[in-house]
Short mmCIF file of C-alpha atoms and ligand atoms in Angstrom, two decimals:
data_model
loop_
_atom_site.label_atom_id
_atom_site.label_comp_id
_atom_site.label_asym_id
_atom_site.label_seq_id
_atom_site.Cartn_x
_atom_site.Cartn_y
_atom_site.Cartn_z
CA MET A 742 21.64 -54.48 12.89
CA GLU A 743 19.34 -54.19 15.90
CA ASN A 744 21.55 -51.88 17.81
CA ASN A 745 22.70 -49.03 15.60
CA GLU A 746 24.03 -46.84 18.38
CA LYS A 747 27.73 -47.47 17.44
CA PHE A 748 27.27 -47.98 13.75
CA GLN A 749 29.17 -44.98 12.05
CA VAL A 750 30.32 -44.61 8.54
CA LYS A 751 32.92 -41.78 8.60
CA THR A 752 34.05 -41.46 5.01
CA VAL A 753 33.12 -42.17 1.42
CA GLU A 754 35.77 -44.94 1.29
CA GLU A 755 34.12 -46.69 4.15
CA PHE A 756 30.70 -46.20 2.55
CA PHE A 757 31.64 -48.38 -0.29
CA GLN A 758 32.42 -51.17 2.16
CA GLN A 759 29.05 -51.06 3.67
CA PRO A 760 26.15 -53.63 2.95
CA GLU A 761 24.16 -52.82 -0.19
CA GLU A 762 21.02 -51.98 1.86
CA PHE A 763 22.87 -49.21 3.65
CA GLN A 764 24.36 -47.74 0.41
CA THR A 765 20.92 -47.92 -1.33
CA SER A 766 19.23 -46.05 1.55
CA ILE A 767 21.71 -43.26 1.69
CA ARG A 768 21.53 -42.91 -2.13
CA LYS A 769 17.69 -42.46 -1.89
CA ILE A 770 17.94 -39.77 0.72
CA VAL A 771 20.78 -37.89 -1.05
CA ARG A 772 19.01 -38.09 -4.36
CA SER A 773 15.63 -37.01 -2.97
CA HIS A 774 17.16 -33.79 -1.43
CA ALA A 775 19.31 -33.05 -4.62
CA ILE A 776 16.24 -33.23 -6.85
CA ASN A 777 13.89 -31.38 -4.48
CA GLU A 778 16.10 -28.57 -3.71
CA LEU A 779 16.78 -27.86 -7.22
CA TYR A 780 13.17 -28.14 -8.29
CA GLY A 781 11.96 -25.88 -5.32
CA SER A 782 14.49 -23.26 -6.36
CA GLN A 783 13.18 -23.22 -10.00
CA VAL A 784 9.53 -23.32 -9.31
CA PHE A 785 9.19 -21.20 -6.19
CA ASP A 786 12.46 -19.29 -5.18
CA GLU A 787 13.65 -17.89 -8.53
CA PRO A 788 10.09 -16.81 -9.80
CA ALA A 789 9.56 -15.12 -6.42
CA ILE A 790 12.27 -12.55 -7.20
CA ALA A 791 9.92 -11.02 -9.64
CA LEU A 792 6.95 -11.07 -7.07
CA ALA A 793 8.91 -9.39 -4.46
CA PRO A 794 7.33 -5.98 -3.73
CA THR A 795 10.52 -3.93 -2.82
CA PRO A 796 14.24 -3.80 -3.75
CA TYR A 797 14.98 -5.09 -0.19
CA ALA A 798 12.48 -8.06 -0.68
CA LYS A 799 14.11 -8.86 -3.97
CA TRP A 800 17.41 -8.96 -2.48
CA LEU A 801 16.71 -11.29 0.24
CA THR A 802 14.68 -13.46 -2.14
CA CYS A 803 17.79 -13.65 -4.44
CA ARG A 804 19.66 -14.86 -1.44
CA VAL A 805 17.15 -17.49 -0.45
CA ALA A 806 17.17 -18.70 -4.34
CA MET A 807 20.96 -18.78 -4.30
CA GLU A 808 20.98 -20.81 -0.82
CA GLU A 809 18.35 -23.31 -2.32
CA TYR A 810 20.32 -23.80 -5.35
CA GLY A 811 23.30 -24.34 -3.26
CA HIS A 812 21.82 -26.97 -1.29
CA HIS A 813 21.17 -28.72 -4.49
CA VAL A 814 24.80 -28.41 -5.42
CA ARG A 815 25.89 -29.78 -2.00
CA PHE A 816 23.60 -32.82 -2.22
CA ALA A 817 24.38 -33.47 -5.82
CA GLU A 818 28.22 -33.26 -5.24
CA LEU A 819 27.87 -35.79 -2.27
CA GLY A 820 25.49 -37.93 -4.55
CA GLU A 821 28.06 -38.11 -7.37
CA THR A 822 30.87 -39.29 -5.09
CA ILE A 823 28.71 -42.12 -3.78
CA GLY A 824 27.99 -43.28 -7.26
CA ILE A 825 24.58 -41.79 -8.29
CA PRO A 826 24.70 -40.97 -11.84
CA HIS A 827 24.57 -37.13 -12.50
CA ASP A 828 21.12 -37.32 -14.50
CA ASP A 829 19.59 -39.04 -11.49
CA LEU A 830 20.22 -36.04 -9.32
CA LEU A 831 18.13 -33.59 -11.48
CA PRO A 832 14.26 -33.12 -11.58
CA ARG A 833 12.14 -35.19 -13.60
CA SER A 834 15.12 -37.50 -14.76
CA GLY A 835 15.24 -41.22 -14.18
CA GLY A 836 11.46 -41.20 -13.50
CA LYS A 837 11.75 -39.90 -9.97
CA ARG A 838 8.90 -37.40 -9.29
CA PRO A 839 9.57 -34.30 -7.22
CA LEU A 840 7.31 -33.82 -4.05
CA SER A 841 3.64 -33.00 -4.69
CA ILE A 842 4.08 -29.54 -2.89
CA PHE A 843 5.84 -28.51 -6.12
CA ASP A 844 2.38 -28.81 -8.14
CA PHE A 845 1.19 -25.76 -6.17
CA ALA A 846 1.04 -23.05 -8.73
CA MET A 847 2.45 -20.01 -6.92
CA LYS A 848 1.28 -16.65 -8.34
CA THR A 849 1.62 -14.18 -5.55
CA TRP A 850 4.26 -12.80 -3.06
CA PRO A 851 1.96 -13.78 -0.03
CA GLU A 852 1.97 -17.29 -1.40
CA PHE A 853 5.64 -17.31 -1.53
CA CYS A 854 5.97 -16.11 1.94
CA VAL A 855 3.75 -18.85 3.19
CA LEU A 856 5.80 -21.37 1.26
CA LYS A 857 8.85 -20.29 3.17
CA LEU A 858 6.99 -20.18 6.51
CA LEU A 859 5.42 -23.58 6.33
CA GLY A 860 7.34 -25.44 3.49
CA ASP A 861 10.69 -24.76 4.88
CA LEU A 862 9.69 -25.61 8.38
CA ALA A 863 8.97 -29.13 6.85
CA GLU A 864 12.46 -28.98 5.36
CA ILE A 865 13.88 -28.01 8.77
CA LEU A 866 12.31 -31.12 10.38
CA GLN A 867 13.80 -33.35 7.60
CA ILE A 868 17.29 -31.92 7.79
CA GLU A 869 17.27 -32.02 11.80
CA ASP A 870 16.47 -35.77 11.56
CA LEU A 871 19.81 -36.22 9.62
CA ILE A 872 22.13 -34.13 11.99
CA GLN A 873 22.82 -37.51 13.97
CA CYS A 874 23.01 -39.49 10.84
CA SER A 875 25.37 -42.61 10.85
CA PHE A 876 26.97 -41.44 7.51
CA HIS A 877 29.11 -38.62 8.56
CA PRO A 878 29.41 -36.80 5.21
CA LEU A 879 25.60 -36.59 5.09
CA ARG A 880 25.52 -35.47 8.69
CA ASN A 881 27.80 -32.76 8.03
CA LEU A 882 26.02 -31.76 5.05
CA ALA A 883 22.78 -31.49 7.22
CA ARG A 884 24.67 -29.54 9.90
CA MET A 885 25.90 -26.98 7.12
CA THR A 886 22.41 -26.78 5.73
CA ILE A 887 20.23 -26.27 8.71
CA PRO A 888 21.02 -22.59 9.53
CA GLU A 889 20.13 -21.62 6.11
CA GLU A 890 16.74 -23.54 6.19
CA ARG A 891 16.19 -21.62 9.54
CA PHE A 892 16.89 -18.36 7.83
CA HIS A 893 14.32 -19.44 5.03
CA ALA A 894 11.77 -20.02 7.56
CA GLN A 895 12.29 -16.88 9.33
CA PHE A 896 12.20 -14.94 6.06
CA GLY A 897 8.61 -16.33 5.68
CA GLU A 898 7.65 -15.40 9.18
CA ASP A 899 9.13 -11.85 8.95
CA PHE A 900 7.35 -11.09 5.68
CA CYS A 901 4.16 -12.75 6.69
CA SER A 902 4.26 -10.54 9.81
CA ASP A 903 4.52 -7.49 7.63
CA LEU A 904 1.61 -8.68 5.23
CA ILE A 905 -0.79 -9.29 8.05
CA GLU A 906 -0.71 -5.67 9.32
CA GLN A 907 -3.20 -4.69 6.48
CA ASP A 908 -6.53 -6.43 6.06
CA ASP A 909 -6.39 -7.04 2.36
CA THR A 910 -2.89 -8.68 2.53
CA ARG A 911 -3.75 -10.43 5.79
CA GLU A 912 -6.60 -12.20 3.99
CA GLN A 913 -4.10 -13.12 0.99
CA VAL A 914 -1.89 -14.76 3.72
CA GLN A 915 -4.71 -16.76 5.30
CA GLY A 916 -5.86 -17.71 1.85
CA ALA A 917 -2.40 -19.08 1.05
CA ILE A 918 -2.30 -20.99 4.49
CA ASP A 919 -5.49 -22.59 3.49
CA HIS A 920 -4.24 -23.69 0.18
CA ILE A 921 -0.61 -24.63 1.02
CA TYR A 922 -0.84 -26.16 4.38
CA PRO A 923 -2.91 -29.20 3.41
CA LEU A 924 -0.30 -30.29 0.96
CA LEU A 925 2.41 -30.47 3.47
CA PRO A 926 1.90 -33.20 5.92
CA ALA A 927 2.26 -35.76 3.05
CA PHE A 928 5.80 -34.45 2.69
CA PHE A 929 6.83 -36.69 5.60
CA GLY A 930 5.81 -39.94 3.73
CA ALA A 931 3.44 -42.79 4.33
CA ALA A 932 2.86 -44.22 7.79
CA ASN A 933 4.63 -47.52 8.40
CA SER A 934 6.92 -46.78 5.57
CA ARG A 935 9.49 -49.45 4.70
CA ASN A 936 12.08 -47.19 3.75
CA ASN A 937 11.75 -45.30 7.02
CA ILE A 938 12.14 -48.60 8.92
CA THR A 939 15.32 -49.23 6.97
CA PHE A 940 16.62 -45.84 7.55
CA ARG A 941 16.10 -46.11 11.37
CA LYS A 942 17.64 -49.55 11.31
CA TRP A 943 20.92 -48.21 9.91
CA GLY A 944 21.02 -45.10 12.04
CA ILE A 945 20.44 -42.78 9.13
CA LYS A 946 17.22 -41.19 10.46
CA VAL A 947 16.05 -41.07 13.99
CA ARG A 948 12.18 -40.59 13.81
CA THR A 949 9.25 -42.32 12.34
CA ASN A 950 7.26 -40.46 9.55
CA GLU A 951 4.38 -40.30 11.81
CA ALA A 952 6.24 -38.67 14.57
CA MET A 953 7.73 -36.20 12.29
CA ARG A 954 4.38 -35.33 10.85
CA GLU A 955 2.85 -34.85 14.40
CA ASP A 956 5.73 -32.81 15.42
CA TYR A 957 5.40 -30.72 12.11
CA LYS A 958 1.70 -30.16 12.57
CA ASN A 959 2.40 -28.87 16.18
CA ARG A 960 5.09 -26.70 15.07
CA ALA A 961 3.08 -25.23 12.17
CA HIS A 962 0.24 -24.69 14.45
CA GLN A 963 2.22 -22.47 16.95
CA LEU A 964 3.73 -20.59 14.11
CA VAL A 965 0.40 -19.57 12.55
CA GLU A 966 -1.27 -19.04 16.00
CA LYS A 967 1.67 -16.56 16.69
CA LEU A 968 0.58 -14.54 13.57
CA GLY A 969 -2.95 -14.57 14.71
CA LEU A 970 -4.03 -16.85 11.82
CA GLU A 971 -5.49 -20.19 11.63
CA LEU A 972 -4.51 -23.54 10.10
CA PRO A 973 -7.11 -25.39 7.99
CA ASP A 974 -7.75 -29.06 8.84
CA ALA A 975 -4.89 -30.99 7.32
CA VAL A 976 -5.75 -33.97 5.12
CA ALA A 977 -2.99 -36.40 6.15
FE1 LIG B 1224 17.00 -25.94 1.02
FE1 LIG B 1225 14.77 -23.62 2.30
#
């Protein structure tokens, strides 16, 4: 499988005719998204409805929470059709741990806005990398999801822009960036990841974890600079 340019799997029926390594790779990715989308909506988006300061902000936050839950539903539905047991598509089942970003104990509205600004940017990069995926049902799902992830990141940017107009809330946004940003570069996985090599071999993903991480750092830097704020030094 040196040259994956023409390798395409158009349907779930064709999926089951592919080598085990391809099937396992697709299942890993779909499962990870199904779990993390649900976990994110439970620990961040839904609790943020209570933190939102105005009826309008609450309404928009409800919309974000529903969309994140909807992403879980989409990935879980695909997961079941390609043979992943239902319980393996839920957080903390089957031993698969959700991402470390979910350990962040969100307590304030500015923290939620920064999670959307920087966390959903990370998600955009992950989904963007799947829009040319060789498995078409997953590619189509990524294409449906990307506009909603862009809306979430824009939501974060818009509310952060409002918050930085006043000194006290501006400091809260900078404080949230200082705490949240260092957790995010790890989101892209280890350097020289064997999974990533296999994903690229089968045309499932395009970029290395390192390339995605560098791109993420640059895009996060530009976003935060645009707000007149600063990124702390990232750990990874
Ligand atoms: Fe999502
Ligand atoms: Fe999102």
